[in-house]
PDB file of C-alpha atoms in Angstrom:
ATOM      1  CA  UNK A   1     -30.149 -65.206 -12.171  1.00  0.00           C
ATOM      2  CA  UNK A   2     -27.705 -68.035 -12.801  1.00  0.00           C
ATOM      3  CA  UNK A   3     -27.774 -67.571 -15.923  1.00  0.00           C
ATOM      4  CA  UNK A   4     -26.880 -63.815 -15.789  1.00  0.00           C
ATOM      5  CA  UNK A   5     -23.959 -64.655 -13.689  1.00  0.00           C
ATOM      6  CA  UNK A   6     -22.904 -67.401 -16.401  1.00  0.00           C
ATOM      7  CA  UNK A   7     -22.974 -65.230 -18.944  1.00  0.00           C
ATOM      8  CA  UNK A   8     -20.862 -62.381 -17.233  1.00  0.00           C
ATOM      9  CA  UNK A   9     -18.241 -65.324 -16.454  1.00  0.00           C
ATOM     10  CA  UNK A  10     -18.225 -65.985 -19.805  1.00  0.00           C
ATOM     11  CA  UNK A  11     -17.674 -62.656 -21.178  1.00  0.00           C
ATOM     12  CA  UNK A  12     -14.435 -61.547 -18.459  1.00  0.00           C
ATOM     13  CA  UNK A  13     -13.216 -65.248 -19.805  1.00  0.00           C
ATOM     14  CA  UNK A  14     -13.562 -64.171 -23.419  1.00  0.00           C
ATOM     15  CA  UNK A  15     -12.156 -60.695 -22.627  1.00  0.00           C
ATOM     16  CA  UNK A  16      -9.081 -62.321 -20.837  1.00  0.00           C
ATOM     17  CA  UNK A  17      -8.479 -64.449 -23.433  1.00  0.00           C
ATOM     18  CA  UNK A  18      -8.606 -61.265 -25.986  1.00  0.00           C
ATOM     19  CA  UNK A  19      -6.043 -59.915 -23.515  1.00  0.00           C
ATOM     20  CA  UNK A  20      -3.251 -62.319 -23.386  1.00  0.00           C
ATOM     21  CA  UNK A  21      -3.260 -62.536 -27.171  1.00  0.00           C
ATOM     22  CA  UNK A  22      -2.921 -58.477 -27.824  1.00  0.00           C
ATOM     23  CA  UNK A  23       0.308 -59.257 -25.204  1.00  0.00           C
ATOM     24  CA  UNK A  24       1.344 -61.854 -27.578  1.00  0.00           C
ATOM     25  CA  UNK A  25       0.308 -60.286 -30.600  1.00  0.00           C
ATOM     26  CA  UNK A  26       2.455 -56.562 -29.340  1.00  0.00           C
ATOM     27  CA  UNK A  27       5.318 -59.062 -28.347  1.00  0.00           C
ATOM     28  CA  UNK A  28       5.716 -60.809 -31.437  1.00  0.00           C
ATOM     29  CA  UNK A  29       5.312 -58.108 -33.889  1.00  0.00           C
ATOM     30  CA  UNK A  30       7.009 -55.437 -31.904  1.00  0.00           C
ATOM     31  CA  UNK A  31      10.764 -54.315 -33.304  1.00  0.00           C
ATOM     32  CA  UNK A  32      12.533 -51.653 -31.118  1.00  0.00           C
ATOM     33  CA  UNK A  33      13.598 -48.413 -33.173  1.00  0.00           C
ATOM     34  CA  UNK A  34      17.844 -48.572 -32.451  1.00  0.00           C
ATOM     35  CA  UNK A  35      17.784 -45.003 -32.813  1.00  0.00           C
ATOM     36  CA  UNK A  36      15.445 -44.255 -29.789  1.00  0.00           C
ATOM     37  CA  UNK A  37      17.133 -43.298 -26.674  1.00  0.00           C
ATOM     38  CA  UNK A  38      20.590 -43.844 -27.831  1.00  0.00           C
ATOM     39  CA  UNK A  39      22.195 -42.584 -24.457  1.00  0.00           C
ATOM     40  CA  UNK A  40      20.512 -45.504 -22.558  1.00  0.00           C
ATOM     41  CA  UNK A  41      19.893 -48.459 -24.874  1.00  0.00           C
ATOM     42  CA  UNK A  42      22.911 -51.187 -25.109  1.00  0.00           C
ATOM     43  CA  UNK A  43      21.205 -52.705 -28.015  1.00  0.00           C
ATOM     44  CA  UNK A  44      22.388 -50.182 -30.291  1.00  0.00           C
ATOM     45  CA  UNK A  45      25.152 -51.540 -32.800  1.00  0.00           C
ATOM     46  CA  UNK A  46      28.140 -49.597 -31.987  1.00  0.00           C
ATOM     47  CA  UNK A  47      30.070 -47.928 -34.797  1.00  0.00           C
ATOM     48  CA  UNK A  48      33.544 -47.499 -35.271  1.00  0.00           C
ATOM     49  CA  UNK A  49      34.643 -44.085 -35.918  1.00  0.00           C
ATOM     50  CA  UNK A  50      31.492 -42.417 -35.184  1.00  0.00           C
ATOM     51  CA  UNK A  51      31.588 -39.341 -32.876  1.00  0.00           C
ATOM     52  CA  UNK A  52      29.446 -40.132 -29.837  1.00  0.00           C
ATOM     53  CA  UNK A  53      29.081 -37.546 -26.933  1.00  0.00           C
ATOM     54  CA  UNK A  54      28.494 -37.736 -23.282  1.00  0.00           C
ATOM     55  CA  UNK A  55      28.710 -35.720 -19.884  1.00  0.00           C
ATOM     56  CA  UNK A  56      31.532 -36.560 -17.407  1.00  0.00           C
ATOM     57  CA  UNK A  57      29.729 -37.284 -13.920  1.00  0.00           C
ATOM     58  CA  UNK A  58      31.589 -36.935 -10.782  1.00  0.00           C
ATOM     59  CA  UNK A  59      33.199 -33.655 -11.941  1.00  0.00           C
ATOM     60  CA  UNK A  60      32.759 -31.692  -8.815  1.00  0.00           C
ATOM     61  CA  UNK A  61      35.786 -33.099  -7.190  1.00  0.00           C
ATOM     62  CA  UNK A  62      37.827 -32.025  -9.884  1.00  0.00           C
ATOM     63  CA  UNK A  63      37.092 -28.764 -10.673  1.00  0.00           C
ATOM     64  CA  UNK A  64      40.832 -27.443 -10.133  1.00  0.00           C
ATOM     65  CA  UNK A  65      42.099 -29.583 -13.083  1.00  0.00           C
ATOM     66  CA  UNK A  66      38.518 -28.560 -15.109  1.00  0.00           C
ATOM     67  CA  UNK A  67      39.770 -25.275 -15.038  1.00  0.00           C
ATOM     68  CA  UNK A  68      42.435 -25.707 -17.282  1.00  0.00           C
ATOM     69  CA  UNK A  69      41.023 -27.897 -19.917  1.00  0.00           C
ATOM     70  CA  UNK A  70      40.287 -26.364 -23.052  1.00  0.00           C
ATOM     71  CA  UNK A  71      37.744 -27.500 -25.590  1.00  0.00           C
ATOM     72  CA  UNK A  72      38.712 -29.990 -27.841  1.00  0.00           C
ATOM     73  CA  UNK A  73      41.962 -31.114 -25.915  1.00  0.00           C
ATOM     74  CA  UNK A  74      42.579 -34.642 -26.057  1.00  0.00           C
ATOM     75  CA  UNK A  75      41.224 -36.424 -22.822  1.00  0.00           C
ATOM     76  CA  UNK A  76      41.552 -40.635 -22.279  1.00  0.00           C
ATOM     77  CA  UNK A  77      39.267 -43.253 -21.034  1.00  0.00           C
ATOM     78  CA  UNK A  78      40.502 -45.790 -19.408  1.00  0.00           C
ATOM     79  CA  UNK A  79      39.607 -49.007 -16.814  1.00  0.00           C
ATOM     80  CA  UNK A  80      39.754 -48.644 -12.917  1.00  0.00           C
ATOM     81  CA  UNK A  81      39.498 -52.019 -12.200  1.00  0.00           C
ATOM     82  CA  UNK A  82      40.772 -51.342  -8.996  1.00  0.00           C
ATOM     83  CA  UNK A  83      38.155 -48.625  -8.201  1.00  0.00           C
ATOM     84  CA  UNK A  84      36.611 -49.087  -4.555  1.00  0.00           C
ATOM     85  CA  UNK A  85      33.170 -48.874  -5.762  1.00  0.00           C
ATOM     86  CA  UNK A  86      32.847 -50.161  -9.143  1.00  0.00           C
ATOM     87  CA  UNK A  87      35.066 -52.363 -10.643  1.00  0.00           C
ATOM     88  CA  UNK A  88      33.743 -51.281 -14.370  1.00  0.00           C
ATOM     89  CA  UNK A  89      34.494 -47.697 -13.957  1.00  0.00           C
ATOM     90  CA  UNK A  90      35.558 -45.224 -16.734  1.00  0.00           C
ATOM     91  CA  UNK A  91      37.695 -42.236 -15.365  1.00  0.00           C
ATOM     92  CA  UNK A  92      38.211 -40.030 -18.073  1.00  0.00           C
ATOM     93  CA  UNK A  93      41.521 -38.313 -17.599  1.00  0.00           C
ATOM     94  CA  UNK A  94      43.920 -34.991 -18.949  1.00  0.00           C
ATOM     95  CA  UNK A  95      46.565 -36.587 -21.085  1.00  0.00           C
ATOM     96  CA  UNK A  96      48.987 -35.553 -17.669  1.00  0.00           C
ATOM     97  CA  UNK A  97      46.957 -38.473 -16.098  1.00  0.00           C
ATOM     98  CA  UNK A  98      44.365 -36.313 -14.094  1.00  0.00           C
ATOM     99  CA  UNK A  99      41.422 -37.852 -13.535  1.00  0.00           C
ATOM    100  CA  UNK A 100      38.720 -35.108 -14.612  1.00  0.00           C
ATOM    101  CA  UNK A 101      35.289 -37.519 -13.961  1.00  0.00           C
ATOM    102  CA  UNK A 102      33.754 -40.574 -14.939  1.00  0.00           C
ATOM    103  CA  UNK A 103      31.551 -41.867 -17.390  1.00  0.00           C
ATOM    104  CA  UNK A 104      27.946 -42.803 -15.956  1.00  0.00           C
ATOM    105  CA  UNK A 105      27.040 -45.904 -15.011  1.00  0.00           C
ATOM    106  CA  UNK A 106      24.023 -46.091 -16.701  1.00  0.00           C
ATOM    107  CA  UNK A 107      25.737 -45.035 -20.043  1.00  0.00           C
ATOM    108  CA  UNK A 108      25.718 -47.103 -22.890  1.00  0.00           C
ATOM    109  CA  UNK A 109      29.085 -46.655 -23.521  1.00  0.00           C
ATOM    110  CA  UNK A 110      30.269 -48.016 -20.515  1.00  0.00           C
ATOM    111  CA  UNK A 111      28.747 -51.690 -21.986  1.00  0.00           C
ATOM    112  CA  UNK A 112      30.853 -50.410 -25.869  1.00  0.00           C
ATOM    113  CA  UNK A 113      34.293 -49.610 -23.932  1.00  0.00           C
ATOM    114  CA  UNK A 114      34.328 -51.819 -20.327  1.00  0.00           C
ATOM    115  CA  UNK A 115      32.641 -55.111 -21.212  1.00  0.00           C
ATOM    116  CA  UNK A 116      32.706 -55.145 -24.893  1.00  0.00           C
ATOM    117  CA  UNK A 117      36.691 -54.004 -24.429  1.00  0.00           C
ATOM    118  CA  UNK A 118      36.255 -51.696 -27.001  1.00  0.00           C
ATOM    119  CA  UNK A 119      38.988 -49.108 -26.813  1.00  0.00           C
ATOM    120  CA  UNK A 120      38.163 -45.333 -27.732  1.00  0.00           C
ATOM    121  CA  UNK A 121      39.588 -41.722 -28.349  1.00  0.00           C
ATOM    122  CA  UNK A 122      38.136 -39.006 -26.495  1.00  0.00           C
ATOM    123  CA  UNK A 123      38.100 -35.096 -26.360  1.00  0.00           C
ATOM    124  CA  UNK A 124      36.972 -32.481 -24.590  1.00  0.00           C
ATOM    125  CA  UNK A 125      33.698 -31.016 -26.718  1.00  0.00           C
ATOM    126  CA  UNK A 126      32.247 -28.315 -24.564  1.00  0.00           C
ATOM    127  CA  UNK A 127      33.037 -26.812 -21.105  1.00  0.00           C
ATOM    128  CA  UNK A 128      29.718 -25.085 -19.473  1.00  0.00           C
ATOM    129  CA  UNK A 129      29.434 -22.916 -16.058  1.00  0.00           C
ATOM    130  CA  UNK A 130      26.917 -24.053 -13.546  1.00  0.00           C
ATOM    131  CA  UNK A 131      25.597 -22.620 -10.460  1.00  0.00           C
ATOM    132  CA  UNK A 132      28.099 -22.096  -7.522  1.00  0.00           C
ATOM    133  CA  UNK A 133      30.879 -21.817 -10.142  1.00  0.00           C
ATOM    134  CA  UNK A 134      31.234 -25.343 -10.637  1.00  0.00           C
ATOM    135  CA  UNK A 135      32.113 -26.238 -14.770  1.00  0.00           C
ATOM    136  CA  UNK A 136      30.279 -29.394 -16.330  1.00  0.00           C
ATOM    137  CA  UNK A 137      32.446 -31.207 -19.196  1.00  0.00           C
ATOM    138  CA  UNK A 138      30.848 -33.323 -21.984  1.00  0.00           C
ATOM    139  CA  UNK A 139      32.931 -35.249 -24.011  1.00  0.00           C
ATOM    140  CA  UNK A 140      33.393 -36.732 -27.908  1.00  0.00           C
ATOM    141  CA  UNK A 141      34.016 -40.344 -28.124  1.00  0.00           C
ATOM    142  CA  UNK A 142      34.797 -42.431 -30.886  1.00  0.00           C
ATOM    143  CA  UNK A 143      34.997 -46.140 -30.319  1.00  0.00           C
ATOM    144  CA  UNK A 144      38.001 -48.016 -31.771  1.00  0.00           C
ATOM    145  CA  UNK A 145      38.758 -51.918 -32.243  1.00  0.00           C
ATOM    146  CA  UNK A 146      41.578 -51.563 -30.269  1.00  0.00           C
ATOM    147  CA  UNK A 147      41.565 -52.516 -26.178  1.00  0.00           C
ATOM    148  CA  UNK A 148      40.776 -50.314 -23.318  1.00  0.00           C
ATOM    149  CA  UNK A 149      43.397 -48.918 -21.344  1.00  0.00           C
ATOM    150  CA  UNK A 150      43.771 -50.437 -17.607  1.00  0.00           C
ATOM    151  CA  UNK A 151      45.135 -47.948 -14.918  1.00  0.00           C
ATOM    152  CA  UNK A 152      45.045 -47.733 -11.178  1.00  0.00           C
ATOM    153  CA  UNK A 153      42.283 -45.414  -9.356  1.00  0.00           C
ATOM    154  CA  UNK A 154      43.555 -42.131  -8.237  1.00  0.00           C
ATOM    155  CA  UNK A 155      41.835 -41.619  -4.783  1.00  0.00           C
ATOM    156  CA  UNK A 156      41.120 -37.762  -4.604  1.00  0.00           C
TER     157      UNK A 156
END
């Protein structure tokens, strides 16, 4: 019976063993595709003058100046540094200075434009209706070498 219970020791040992190096093994050899899930992976390598598009979040609580954009009208991005919730955020705004919404935190381009101080040009790409009347705005980016933009937050 010892023996029995010796040799099963062994064997979960051996298979444990096994286990750690596949980890290591996967680890090592592993290489992440920079094309995969472009929208939420900062390791991407950012090109200048490529067209990149997002949607705006915190529309809602603009929907009066929404209603007069038109698609492809020229829209900035710039810093709220000041901004009483996130110090990083990106209010996209009219050329007039409206603020129309935000870019996402989780977005990769807020790591392109906030911390790598890349600066950008932006446009309105396509307006869509949503339920309750509300209008959802995605945007074109294209990153530029130049700086980001630093204004004061709007409150709303």
């Amino acid at each position: 019976m010892f023996e029995k219970v010796q040799t099963a020791s062994r064997m979960i040992e051996i298979l444990a063993i096994l286990l750690v190096a596949s980890i290591i093994a996967a680890l090592v050899l592993w290489k992440p595709d920079p094309t995969a899930d472009a929208e939420r992976s900062p390791a991407i390598d950012f090109q200048l003058g490529k067209p990149y598009f997002t949607e705006i979040v915190d529309d809602f609580k603009y929907q009066g100046v929404i209603q007069t954009l038109r698609q492809g009208e020229d829209v900035e991005i710039v810093l709220e540094p000041d901004h009483p919730y996130d110090p990083n955020a990106l209010c996209v705004r009219t050329m007039t200075n409206d603020p129309i919404g935000y870019i996402a935190r989780n977005s990769w381009l807020r790591i392109a434009i906030a911390l790598d101080g890349r600066g950008c040009n932006a446009w309105v790409d396509k307006i869509s209706s949503q339920s309750k009347g509300l209008q959802r705005v995605n945007i074109g980016v294209v990153l530029t070498a130049g700086p980001i933009e630093e204004r004061r937050y709007v409150k709303r």
